[in-house]
XYZ file of C-alpha atoms in Angstrom:
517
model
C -202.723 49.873 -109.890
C -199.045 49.462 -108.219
C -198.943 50.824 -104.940
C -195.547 51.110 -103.696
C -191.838 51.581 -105.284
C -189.933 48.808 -105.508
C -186.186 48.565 -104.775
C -183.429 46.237 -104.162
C -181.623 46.855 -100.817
C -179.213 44.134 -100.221
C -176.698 41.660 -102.171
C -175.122 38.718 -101.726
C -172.872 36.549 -103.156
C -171.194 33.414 -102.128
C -168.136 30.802 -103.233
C -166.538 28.125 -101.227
C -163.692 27.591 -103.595
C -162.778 24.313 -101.266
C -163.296 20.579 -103.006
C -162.480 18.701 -99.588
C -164.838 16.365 -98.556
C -164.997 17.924 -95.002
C -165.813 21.637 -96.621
C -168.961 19.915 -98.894
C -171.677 22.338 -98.556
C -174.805 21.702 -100.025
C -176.966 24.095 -102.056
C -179.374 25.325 -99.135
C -176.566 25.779 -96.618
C -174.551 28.560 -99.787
C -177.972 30.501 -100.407
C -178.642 31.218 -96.810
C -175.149 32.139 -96.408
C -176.073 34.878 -99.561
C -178.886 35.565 -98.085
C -177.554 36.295 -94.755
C -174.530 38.668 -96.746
C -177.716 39.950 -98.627
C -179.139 41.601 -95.270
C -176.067 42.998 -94.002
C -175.346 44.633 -97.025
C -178.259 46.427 -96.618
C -177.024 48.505 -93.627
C -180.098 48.269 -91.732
C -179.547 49.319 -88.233
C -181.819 46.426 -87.084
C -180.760 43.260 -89.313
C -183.096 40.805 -87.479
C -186.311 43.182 -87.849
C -185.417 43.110 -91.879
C -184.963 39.392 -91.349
C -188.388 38.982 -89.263
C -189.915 40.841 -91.934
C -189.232 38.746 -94.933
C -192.713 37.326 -96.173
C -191.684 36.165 -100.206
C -188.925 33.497 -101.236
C -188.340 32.821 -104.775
C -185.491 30.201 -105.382
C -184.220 29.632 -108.722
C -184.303 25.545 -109.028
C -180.809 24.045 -108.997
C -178.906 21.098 -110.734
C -176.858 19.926 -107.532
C -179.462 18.662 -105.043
C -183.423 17.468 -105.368
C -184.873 19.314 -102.326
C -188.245 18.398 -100.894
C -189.127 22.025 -100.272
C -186.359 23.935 -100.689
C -187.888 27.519 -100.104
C -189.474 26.044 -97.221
C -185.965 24.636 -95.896
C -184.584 28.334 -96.420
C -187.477 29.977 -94.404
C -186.638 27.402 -91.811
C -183.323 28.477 -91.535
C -183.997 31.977 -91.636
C -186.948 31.592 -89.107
C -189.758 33.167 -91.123
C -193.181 32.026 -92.149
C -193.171 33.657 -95.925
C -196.902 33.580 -97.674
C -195.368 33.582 -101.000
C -192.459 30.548 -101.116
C -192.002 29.360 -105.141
C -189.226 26.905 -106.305
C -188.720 27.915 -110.274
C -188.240 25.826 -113.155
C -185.095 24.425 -114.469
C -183.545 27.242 -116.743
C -181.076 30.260 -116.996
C -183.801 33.013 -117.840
C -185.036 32.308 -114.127
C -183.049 34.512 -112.000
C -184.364 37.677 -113.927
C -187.800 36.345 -114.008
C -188.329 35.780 -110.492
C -186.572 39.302 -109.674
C -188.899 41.100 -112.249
C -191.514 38.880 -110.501
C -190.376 39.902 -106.679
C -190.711 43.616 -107.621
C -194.231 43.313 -108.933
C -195.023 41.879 -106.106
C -193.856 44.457 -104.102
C -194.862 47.055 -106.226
C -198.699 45.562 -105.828
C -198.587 45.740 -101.841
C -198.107 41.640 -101.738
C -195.130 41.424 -100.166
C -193.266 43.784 -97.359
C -189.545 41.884 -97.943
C -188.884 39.492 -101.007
C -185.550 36.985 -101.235
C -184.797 35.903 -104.516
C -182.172 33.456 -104.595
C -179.949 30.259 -106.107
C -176.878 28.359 -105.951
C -174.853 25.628 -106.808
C -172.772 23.021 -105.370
C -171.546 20.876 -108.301
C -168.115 21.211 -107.173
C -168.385 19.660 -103.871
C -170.946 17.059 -105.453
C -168.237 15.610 -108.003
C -165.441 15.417 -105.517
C -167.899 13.696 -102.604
C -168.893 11.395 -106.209
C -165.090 10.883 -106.805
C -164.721 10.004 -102.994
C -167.666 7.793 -103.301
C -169.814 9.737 -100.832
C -172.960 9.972 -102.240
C -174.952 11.811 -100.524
C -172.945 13.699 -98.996
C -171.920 14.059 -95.411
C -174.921 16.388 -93.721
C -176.811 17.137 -97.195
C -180.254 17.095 -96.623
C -182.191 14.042 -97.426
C -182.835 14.655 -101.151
C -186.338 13.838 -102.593
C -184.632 11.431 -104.753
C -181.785 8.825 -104.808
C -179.040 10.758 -106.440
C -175.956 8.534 -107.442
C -174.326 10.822 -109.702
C -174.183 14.294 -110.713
C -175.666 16.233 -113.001
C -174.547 17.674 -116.780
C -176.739 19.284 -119.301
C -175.165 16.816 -121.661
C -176.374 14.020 -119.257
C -179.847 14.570 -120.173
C -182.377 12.899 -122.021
C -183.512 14.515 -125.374
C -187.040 13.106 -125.314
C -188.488 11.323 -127.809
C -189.064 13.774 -130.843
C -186.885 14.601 -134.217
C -183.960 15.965 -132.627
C -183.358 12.889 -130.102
C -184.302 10.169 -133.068
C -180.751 12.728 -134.774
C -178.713 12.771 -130.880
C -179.031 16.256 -130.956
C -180.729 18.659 -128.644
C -178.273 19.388 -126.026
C -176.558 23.034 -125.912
C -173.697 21.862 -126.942
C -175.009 21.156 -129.937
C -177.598 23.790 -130.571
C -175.962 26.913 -129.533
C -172.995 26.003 -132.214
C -175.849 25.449 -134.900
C -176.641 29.078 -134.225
C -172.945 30.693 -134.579
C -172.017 28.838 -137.863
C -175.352 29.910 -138.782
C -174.801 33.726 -138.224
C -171.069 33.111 -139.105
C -172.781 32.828 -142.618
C -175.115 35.264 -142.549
C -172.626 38.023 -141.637
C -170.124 36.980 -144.452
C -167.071 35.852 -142.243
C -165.020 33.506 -142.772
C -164.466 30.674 -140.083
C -161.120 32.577 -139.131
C -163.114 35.933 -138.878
C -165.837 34.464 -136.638
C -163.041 32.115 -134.900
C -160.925 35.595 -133.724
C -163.869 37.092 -132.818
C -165.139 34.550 -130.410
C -161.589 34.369 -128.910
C -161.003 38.211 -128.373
C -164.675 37.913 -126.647
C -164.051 35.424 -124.400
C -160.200 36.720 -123.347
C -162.286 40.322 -122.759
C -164.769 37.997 -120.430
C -161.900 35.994 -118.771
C -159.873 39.397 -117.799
C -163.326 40.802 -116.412
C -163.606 37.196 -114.379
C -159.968 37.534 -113.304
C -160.829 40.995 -110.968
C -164.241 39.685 -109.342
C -163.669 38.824 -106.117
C -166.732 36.363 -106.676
C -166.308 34.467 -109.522
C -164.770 30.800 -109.894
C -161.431 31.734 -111.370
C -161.342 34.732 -109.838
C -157.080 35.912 -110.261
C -156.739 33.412 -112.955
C -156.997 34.576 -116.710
C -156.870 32.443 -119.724
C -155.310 34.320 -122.759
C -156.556 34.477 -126.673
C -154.015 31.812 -127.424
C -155.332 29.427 -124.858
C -159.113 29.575 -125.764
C -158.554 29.896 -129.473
C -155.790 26.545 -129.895
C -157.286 23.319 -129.379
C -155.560 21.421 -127.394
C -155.963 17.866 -125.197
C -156.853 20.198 -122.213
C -158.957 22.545 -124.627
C -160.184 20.287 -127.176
C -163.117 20.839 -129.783
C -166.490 19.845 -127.956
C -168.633 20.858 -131.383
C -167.615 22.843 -133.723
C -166.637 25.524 -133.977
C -166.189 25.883 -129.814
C -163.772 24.043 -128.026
C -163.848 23.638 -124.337
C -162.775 27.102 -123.130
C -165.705 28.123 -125.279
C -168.102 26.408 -123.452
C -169.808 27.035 -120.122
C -168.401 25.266 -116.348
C -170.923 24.036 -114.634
C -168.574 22.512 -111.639
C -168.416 25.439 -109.185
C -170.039 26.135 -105.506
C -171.404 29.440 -105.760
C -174.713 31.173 -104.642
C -175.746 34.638 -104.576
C -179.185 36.316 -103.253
C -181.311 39.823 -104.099
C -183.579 41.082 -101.118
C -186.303 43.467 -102.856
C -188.397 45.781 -100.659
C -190.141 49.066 -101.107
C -189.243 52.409 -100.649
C -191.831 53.013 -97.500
C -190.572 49.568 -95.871
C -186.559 50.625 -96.261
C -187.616 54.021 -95.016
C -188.997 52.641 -91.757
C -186.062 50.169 -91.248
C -183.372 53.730 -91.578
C -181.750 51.531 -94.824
C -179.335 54.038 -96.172
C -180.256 55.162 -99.799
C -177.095 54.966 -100.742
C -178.228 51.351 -100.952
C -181.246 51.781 -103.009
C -181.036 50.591 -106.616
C -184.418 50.838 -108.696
C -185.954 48.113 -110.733
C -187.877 49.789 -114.062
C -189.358 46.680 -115.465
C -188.396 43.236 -117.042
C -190.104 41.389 -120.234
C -189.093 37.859 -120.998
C -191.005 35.374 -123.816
C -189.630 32.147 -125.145
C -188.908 30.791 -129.008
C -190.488 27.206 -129.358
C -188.554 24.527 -127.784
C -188.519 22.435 -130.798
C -185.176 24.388 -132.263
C -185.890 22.928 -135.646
C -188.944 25.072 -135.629
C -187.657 28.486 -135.307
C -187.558 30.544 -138.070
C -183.775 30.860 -138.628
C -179.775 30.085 -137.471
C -178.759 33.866 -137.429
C -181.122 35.467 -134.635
C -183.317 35.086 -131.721
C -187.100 36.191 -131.672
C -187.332 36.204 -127.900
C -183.727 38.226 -127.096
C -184.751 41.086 -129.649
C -188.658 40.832 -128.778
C -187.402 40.404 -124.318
C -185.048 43.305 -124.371
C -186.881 45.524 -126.438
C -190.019 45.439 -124.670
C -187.966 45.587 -120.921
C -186.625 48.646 -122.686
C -189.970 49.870 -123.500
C -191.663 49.299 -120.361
C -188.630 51.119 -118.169
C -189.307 53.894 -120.141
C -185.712 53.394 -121.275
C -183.561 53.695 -124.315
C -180.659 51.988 -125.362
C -178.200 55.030 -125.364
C -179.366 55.239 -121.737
C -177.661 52.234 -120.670
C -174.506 52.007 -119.364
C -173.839 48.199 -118.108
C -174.750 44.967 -119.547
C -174.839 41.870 -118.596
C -175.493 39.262 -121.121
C -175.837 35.430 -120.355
C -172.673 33.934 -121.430
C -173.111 30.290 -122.111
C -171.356 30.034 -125.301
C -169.914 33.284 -127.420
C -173.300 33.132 -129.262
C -175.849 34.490 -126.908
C -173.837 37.508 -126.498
C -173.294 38.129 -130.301
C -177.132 37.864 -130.906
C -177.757 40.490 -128.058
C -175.100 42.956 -129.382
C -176.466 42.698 -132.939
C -179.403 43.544 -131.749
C -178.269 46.441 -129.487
C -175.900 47.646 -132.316
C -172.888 46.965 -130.543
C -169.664 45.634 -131.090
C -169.256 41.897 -130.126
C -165.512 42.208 -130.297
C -165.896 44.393 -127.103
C -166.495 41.711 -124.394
C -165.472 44.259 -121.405
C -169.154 45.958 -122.175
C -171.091 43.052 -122.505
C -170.374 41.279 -119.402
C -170.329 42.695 -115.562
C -169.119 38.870 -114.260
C -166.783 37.144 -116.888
C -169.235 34.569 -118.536
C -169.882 31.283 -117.614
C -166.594 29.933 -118.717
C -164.230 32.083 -116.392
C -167.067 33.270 -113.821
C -168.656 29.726 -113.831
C -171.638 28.622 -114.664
C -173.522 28.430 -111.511
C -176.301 26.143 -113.192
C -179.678 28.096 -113.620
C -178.258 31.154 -111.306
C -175.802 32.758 -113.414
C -177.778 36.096 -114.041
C -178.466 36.113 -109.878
C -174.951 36.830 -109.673
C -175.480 39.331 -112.551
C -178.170 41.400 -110.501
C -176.163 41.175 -107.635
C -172.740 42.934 -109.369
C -175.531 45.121 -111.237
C -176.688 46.061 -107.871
C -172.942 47.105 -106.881
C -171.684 48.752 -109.594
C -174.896 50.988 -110.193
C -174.321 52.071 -106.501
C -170.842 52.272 -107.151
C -171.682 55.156 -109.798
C -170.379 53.385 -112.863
C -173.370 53.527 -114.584
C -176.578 55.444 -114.185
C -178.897 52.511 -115.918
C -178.122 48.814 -116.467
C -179.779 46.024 -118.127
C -179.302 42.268 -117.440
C -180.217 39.553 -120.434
C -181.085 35.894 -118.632
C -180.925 33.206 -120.924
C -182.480 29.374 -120.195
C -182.511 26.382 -122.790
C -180.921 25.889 -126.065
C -181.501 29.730 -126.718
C -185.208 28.918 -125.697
C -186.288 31.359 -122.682
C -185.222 34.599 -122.431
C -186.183 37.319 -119.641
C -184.734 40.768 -119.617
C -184.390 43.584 -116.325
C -183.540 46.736 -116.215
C -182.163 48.561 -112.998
C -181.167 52.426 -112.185
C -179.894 54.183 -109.941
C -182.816 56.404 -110.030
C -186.932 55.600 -109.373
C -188.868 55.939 -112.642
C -189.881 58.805 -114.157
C -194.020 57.757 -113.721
C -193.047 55.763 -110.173
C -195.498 53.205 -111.402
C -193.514 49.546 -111.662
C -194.802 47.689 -114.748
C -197.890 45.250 -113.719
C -197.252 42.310 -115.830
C -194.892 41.248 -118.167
C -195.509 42.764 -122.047
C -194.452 39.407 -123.816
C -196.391 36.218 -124.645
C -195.361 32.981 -122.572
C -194.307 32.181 -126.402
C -193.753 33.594 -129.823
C -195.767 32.643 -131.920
C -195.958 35.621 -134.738
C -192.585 34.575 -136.436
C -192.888 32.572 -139.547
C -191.130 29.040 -139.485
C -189.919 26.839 -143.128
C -191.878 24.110 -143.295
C -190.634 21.003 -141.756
C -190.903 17.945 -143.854
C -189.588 14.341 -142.156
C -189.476 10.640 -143.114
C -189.837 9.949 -146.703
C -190.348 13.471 -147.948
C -187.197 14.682 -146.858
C -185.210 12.876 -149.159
C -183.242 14.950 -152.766
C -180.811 17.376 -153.694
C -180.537 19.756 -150.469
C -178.679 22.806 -149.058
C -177.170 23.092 -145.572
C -178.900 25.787 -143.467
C -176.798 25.723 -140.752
C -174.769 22.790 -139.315
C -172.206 21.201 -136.281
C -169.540 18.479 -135.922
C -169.616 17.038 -132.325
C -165.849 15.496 -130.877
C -164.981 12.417 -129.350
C -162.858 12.970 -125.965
C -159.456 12.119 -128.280
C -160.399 14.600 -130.735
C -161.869 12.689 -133.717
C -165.015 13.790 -135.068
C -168.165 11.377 -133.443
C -171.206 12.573 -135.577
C -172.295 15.814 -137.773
C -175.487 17.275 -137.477
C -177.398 19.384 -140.545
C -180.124 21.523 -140.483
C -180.774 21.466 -144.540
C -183.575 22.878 -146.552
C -184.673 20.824 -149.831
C -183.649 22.248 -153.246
C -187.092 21.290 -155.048
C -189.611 23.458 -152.326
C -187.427 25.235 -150.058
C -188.718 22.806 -146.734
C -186.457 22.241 -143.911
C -185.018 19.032 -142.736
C -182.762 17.522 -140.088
C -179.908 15.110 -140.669
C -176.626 12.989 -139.741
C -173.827 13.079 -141.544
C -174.148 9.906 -144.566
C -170.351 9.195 -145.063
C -167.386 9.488 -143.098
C -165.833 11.827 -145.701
C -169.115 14.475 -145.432
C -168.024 14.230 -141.273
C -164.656 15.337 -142.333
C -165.775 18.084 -143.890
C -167.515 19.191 -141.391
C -165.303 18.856 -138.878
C -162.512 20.212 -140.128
C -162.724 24.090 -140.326
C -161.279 24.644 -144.144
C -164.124 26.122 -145.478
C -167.960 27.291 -145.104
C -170.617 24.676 -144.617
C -173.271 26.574 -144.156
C -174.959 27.263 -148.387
C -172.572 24.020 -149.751
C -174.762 21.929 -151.656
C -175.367 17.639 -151.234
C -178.355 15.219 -151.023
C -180.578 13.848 -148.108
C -181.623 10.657 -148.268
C -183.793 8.334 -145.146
C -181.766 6.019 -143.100
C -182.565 2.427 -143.515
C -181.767 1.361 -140.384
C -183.330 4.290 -137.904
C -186.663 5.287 -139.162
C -186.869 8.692 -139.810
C -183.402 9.599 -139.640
C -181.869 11.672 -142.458
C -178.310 11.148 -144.185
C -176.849 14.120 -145.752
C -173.720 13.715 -147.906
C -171.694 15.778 -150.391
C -171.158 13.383 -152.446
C -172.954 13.007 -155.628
C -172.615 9.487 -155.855
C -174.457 8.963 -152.982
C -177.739 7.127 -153.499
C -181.275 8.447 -152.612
């Protein structure tokens, strides 16, 4: 049975906007600044007892730096011996998780004073790489020889069906999923292109007044994320570049959870109190050729419905969202669900995206909590709900935070959800020799060469004869064309899928009728 009532006391949030060599700081050096903003935010009349008295770190794992112990490293430099220290996994649904985590803990009498924080320093990295520092000047000594930075796009795909294709990364999964509700809705490519733009010029205005974010005073218009462009050219259709997250920023931001007998005994002002009511979070499989469709996600509907449910919370209760922002996509799906507008970007974000805010690698949705934190206080919202999105629309975890305790006082004790969902039918996948015939195109993308010619199309098709799905390449260069080019809908256009005789178990999917099987 929870004991005690959780609440967040203290926010921080950090950005050294600098890319000289001489103002590099490294990941660890931005979260204990946070951390440090994080406790004097919370107004405690003695800041070094609510220091001393920090016994849980949680660190969201970043992309910048391999740390030997990087939880340890922060309770070194914050002089405390924490029994609880946990460095996450890669992925964006983290942040949430290890808050809705934190509270529990609290909430079960296992911790007095829980940190939960993250950061990047990708910015600094690339210009110390571009100076041909590497490592860095005073970085720790990483656990591994780094000699380049990190992209998502950088990574290797495995060795499964989507690699043996050269697909897997976001960029080319979280465009299978707009043309794939693009279709499903009914809109034409200009429809769902307008709409995408109007969301993200809503998200870049909301970026342009946070004091926090990367392009914080800057705004990019409609016209200037909707026109490709050299500077904003097509990375796979149909988002180009303003479209997609940017991962090169130096930001870190930190949430310091306690309960409500602890802040009462440290005289923090409850004017500083904001409530957690309980998180859910699940995951669809991570094979994204075995989910059951293009047009929705199991794990957003099935994570905020059940963080919903276990606040004892509606959705005409909440006032502010914040929905992961990697691509347009992730905030469509939640909106859908929620039964609002998509066109309305100014309700779906609190920070701006990951375009205009940056995308501070796994830690985006700290930043979220953070602003939550703020705003609820503020009084421009009574309840507010925070969607934390990792993977190629893979994990999900979902908080929700008031500016009022709970109605029972009793913080959820575990998380609702299954580690995986595993109750939503999936086609049947059929591969090799079996996925040759006559075929339909599920859902579909067209990746870009850097001088804006198409490189290589990518179908998810199901067979004409028995309905099973497949993955393919594009067969011809004039099937890539089509793809690529925008004039018309893909996704339902009939061809034929036939095994590459070079690549085993590679699929070729043309238009063309004349193409042989």
């Amino acid at each position: 049975m929870a004991l005690e009532t959780p609440i967040v006391i203290g926010v921080g949030d950090i950005k050294n906007r600098s890319n000289k060599i001489e103002d590099a700081k490294e990941p660890a050096q931005l979260m204990y600044e946070a951390i440090l903003a994080a406790i004097q935010d919370a107004q405690c009349p003695n800041a070094s007892k609510l220091q001393s008295s920090v016994d849980s770190i949680d660190v969201v794992r970043t992309w910048t730096w391999p740390y030997p112990d990087l939880p340890g490293l922060l309770a070194e430099k914050l002089n405390v011996k924490p029994k609880h220290r946990y460095y996450s996994e890669h992925g964006g649904n983290q942040p949430a998780k290890l808050f809705d985590e934190a509270a529990r803990r609290i909430a079960r009498g296992e911790a007095t004073m829980a940190v939960v924080t993250g950061g990047e320093a990708l910015a600094s990295l690339s210009a110390c790489a571009a100076a041909k520092k590497l490592p860095p000047p005073n970085w720790t000594p990483p656990s591994e020889t780094v000699d380049s930075v990190f992209t998502p796009t950088g990574r290797s795909l495995g060795d499964n069906l989507g690699a043996t294709h050269d697909i897997g990364a976001p960029i080319h999964v979280y465009p299978l999923y707009e043309n794939g509700l693009r279709a499903h809705r009914g809109q034409s490519l200009k429809e769902n292109h307008e709409e995408s733009v109007r969301l993200y010029a809503r998200f870049s205005e909301v970026a342009e007044g946070n004091v926090y974010a990367w392009n914080s005073g800057k705004r990019d218009d409609g016209k200037s994320i909707g026109t490709v462009t050299k500077k904003n050219r097509m990375i796979c259709f149909p988002y180009p570049l303003l479209m997609n997250a940017f991962n090169t920023v130096n930001l870190a931001s930190a949430c310091i959870l306690t309960s409500v007998s602890h802040a009462r005994s440290l005289s923090i002002p409850e004017s500083k109190w904001i409530y957690p009511l309980g998180g859910a979070g699940t995951k669809d499989s991570d094979d994204f050729w075995n989910r059951p469709n293009f047009h929705s996600s199991p794990s957003i509907s099935h994570s905020i419905d059940a963080a919903l449910r276990v606040s004892g919370t509606t959705k005409s209760e909440i006032d502010l969202y914040d929905f992961y922002s990697c691509f347009p996509i992730v905030p469509k799906l939640a909106a859908h669900h929620l039964g609002l507008s998509p066109s309305d970007g100014e309700k779906l974000t609190l920070l701006g995206g990951l375009t205009s805010f940056g995308g501070a690698g796994n830690n985006y949705s700290m930043h979220a909590l953070t602003e939550m934190t703020r705003q609820l206080r503020d009084g421009k919202g009574g309840k507010g709900l925070v969607l934390a999105n990792g993977g190629v629309l893979s994990y999900q975890h979902v908080v929700v935070l008031s500016k009022t305790p709970r109605r029972d006082g009793v913080y959820p004790e575990e998380n609702p959800l299954p580690k995986e969902i595993v109750d939503v039918a999936s086609p049947e996948l059929v591969v090799g020799e079996k996925a040759v015939g006559e075929a339909v195109v599920e859902t579909y993308t067209a990746e870009f060469n850097r001088d804006g010619s198409p490189l290589r199309g990518y179908i998810i098709g199901r067979l004409k004869c028995n309905g099973k799905r497949f993955l393919a390449n594009h067969g011809d260069e004039a099937t890539l064309r089509q793809m690529a080019s925008g004039a018309g809908e893909i996704v339902g256009k009939s061809g034929w899928v036939r095994q590459d005789s070079e690549r085993k178990g590679r699929g070729l999917f043309t238009f063309d009728k004349v193409a042989r099987i």
